[in-house]
């Protein structure tokens, strides 16, 4: 089993995204650093637009992730509704 990961800049909007990731990915491990937050998840991580909108209290386009993103590891599959990182077999 391999982990995928995603890292964000530390800011208020990123915190909402991270809260959404934690809600939708119960196996997530959070590693907070002074300027970034890295999230590791075994096999697959999914960010759902609807959950991020709920946490932010506003409409959210998943392309906005790029503003706060530092790095990712895994195969990316993206739609208007979900952003998923996984390791393909």
Tab-separated table of C-alpha atoms in Angstrom:
chain	number	residue	atom	x	y	z
A	1	UNK	CA	0.000	0.000	0.000
A	2	UNK	CA	1.392	3.421	-0.983
A	3	UNK	CA	0.391	6.835	0.225
A	4	UNK	CA	-0.683	9.673	-2.010
A	5	UNK	CA	-0.163	13.166	-0.683
A	6	UNK	CA	-1.062	16.769	-1.239
A	7	UNK	CA	0.464	19.850	0.384
A	8	UNK	CA	-1.061	23.312	0.725
A	9	UNK	CA	0.160	26.715	1.815
A	10	UNK	CA	-0.942	27.585	5.334
A	11	UNK	CA	-3.779	30.129	5.044
A	12	UNK	CA	-7.489	30.497	5.888
A	13	UNK	CA	-8.850	29.160	2.589
A	14	UNK	CA	-6.483	26.193	2.692
A	15	UNK	CA	-7.750	25.403	6.189
A	16	UNK	CA	-11.301	25.008	4.786
A	17	UNK	CA	-10.008	22.734	2.013
A	18	UNK	CA	-8.073	20.662	4.549
A	19	UNK	CA	-11.130	20.372	6.810
A	20	UNK	CA	-13.092	19.070	3.798
A	21	UNK	CA	-10.346	16.550	2.984
A	22	UNK	CA	-10.333	15.285	6.573
A	23	UNK	CA	-14.117	14.886	6.513
A	24	UNK	CA	-14.136	12.948	3.229
A	25	UNK	CA	-10.941	10.924	3.834
A	26	UNK	CA	-11.019	9.477	7.371
A	27	UNK	CA	-7.631	7.739	6.884
A	28	UNK	CA	-5.865	11.056	6.229
A	29	UNK	CA	-2.765	11.923	8.239
A	30	UNK	CA	-2.057	15.625	8.695
A	31	UNK	CA	1.486	16.992	9.006
A	32	UNK	CA	1.501	20.706	9.851
A	33	UNK	CA	4.629	22.748	9.190
A	34	UNK	CA	5.100	26.506	9.662
A	35	UNK	CA	4.324	27.378	6.020
A	36	UNK	CA	2.556	24.267	4.707
A	37	UNK	CA	0.188	21.474	5.602
A	38	UNK	CA	0.832	18.055	4.051
A	39	UNK	CA	-1.877	15.404	3.931
A	40	UNK	CA	-1.007	11.729	3.389
A	41	UNK	CA	-3.682	9.136	2.599
A	42	UNK	CA	-3.227	5.427	1.862
A	43	UNK	CA	-3.977	4.599	-1.803
A	44	UNK	CA	-6.471	7.367	-2.697
A	45	UNK	CA	-7.480	10.902	-1.676
A	46	UNK	CA	-10.616	12.670	-2.917
A	47	UNK	CA	-11.503	16.349	-2.577
A	48	UNK	CA	-15.209	16.950	-3.159
A	49	UNK	CA	-16.353	20.353	-4.384
A	50	UNK	CA	-19.566	20.115	-2.341
A	51	UNK	CA	-17.696	19.500	0.922
A	52	UNK	CA	-15.281	22.382	0.302
A	53	UNK	CA	-18.260	24.668	-0.451
A	54	UNK	CA	-19.877	23.582	2.812
A	55	UNK	CA	-16.710	24.423	4.765
A	56	UNK	CA	-16.088	27.742	2.964
A	57	UNK	CA	-19.704	28.857	2.921
A	58	UNK	CA	-19.487	29.875	-0.735
A	59	UNK	CA	-19.323	28.474	-4.267
A	60	UNK	CA	-15.966	26.839	-5.032
A	61	UNK	CA	-14.392	25.849	-8.339
A	62	UNK	CA	-11.899	23.002	-7.882
A	63	UNK	CA	-9.459	24.903	-10.123
A	64	UNK	CA	-9.041	27.254	-7.140
A	65	UNK	CA	-7.011	24.493	-5.457
A	66	UNK	CA	-4.106	25.506	-7.702
A	67	UNK	CA	-3.817	28.851	-5.885
A	68	UNK	CA	-3.072	27.158	-2.552
A	69	UNK	CA	-1.360	23.977	-3.757
A	70	UNK	CA	2.352	23.350	-3.202
A	71	UNK	CA	2.755	19.771	-4.462
A	72	UNK	CA	0.978	16.459	-5.053
A	73	UNK	CA	2.001	12.824	-5.372
A	74	UNK	CA	-0.177	10.319	-7.205
A	75	UNK	CA	-2.176	9.933	-10.395
A	76	UNK	CA	-4.551	12.892	-10.781
A	77	UNK	CA	-8.137	12.467	-11.964
A	78	UNK	CA	-10.132	15.685	-11.977
A	79	UNK	CA	-13.723	16.639	-12.793
A	80	UNK	CA	-15.933	19.606	-11.940
A	81	UNK	CA	-17.092	17.730	-8.812
A	82	UNK	CA	-14.020	15.859	-7.536
A	83	UNK	CA	-10.220	16.020	-7.448
A	84	UNK	CA	-8.771	12.547	-6.834
A	85	UNK	CA	-5.209	11.369	-6.299
A	86	UNK	CA	-4.547	7.627	-6.437
A	87	UNK	CA	-2.003	5.003	-7.353
A	88	UNK	CA	-3.129	3.065	-10.407
A	89	UNK	CA	-2.502	-0.680	-10.354
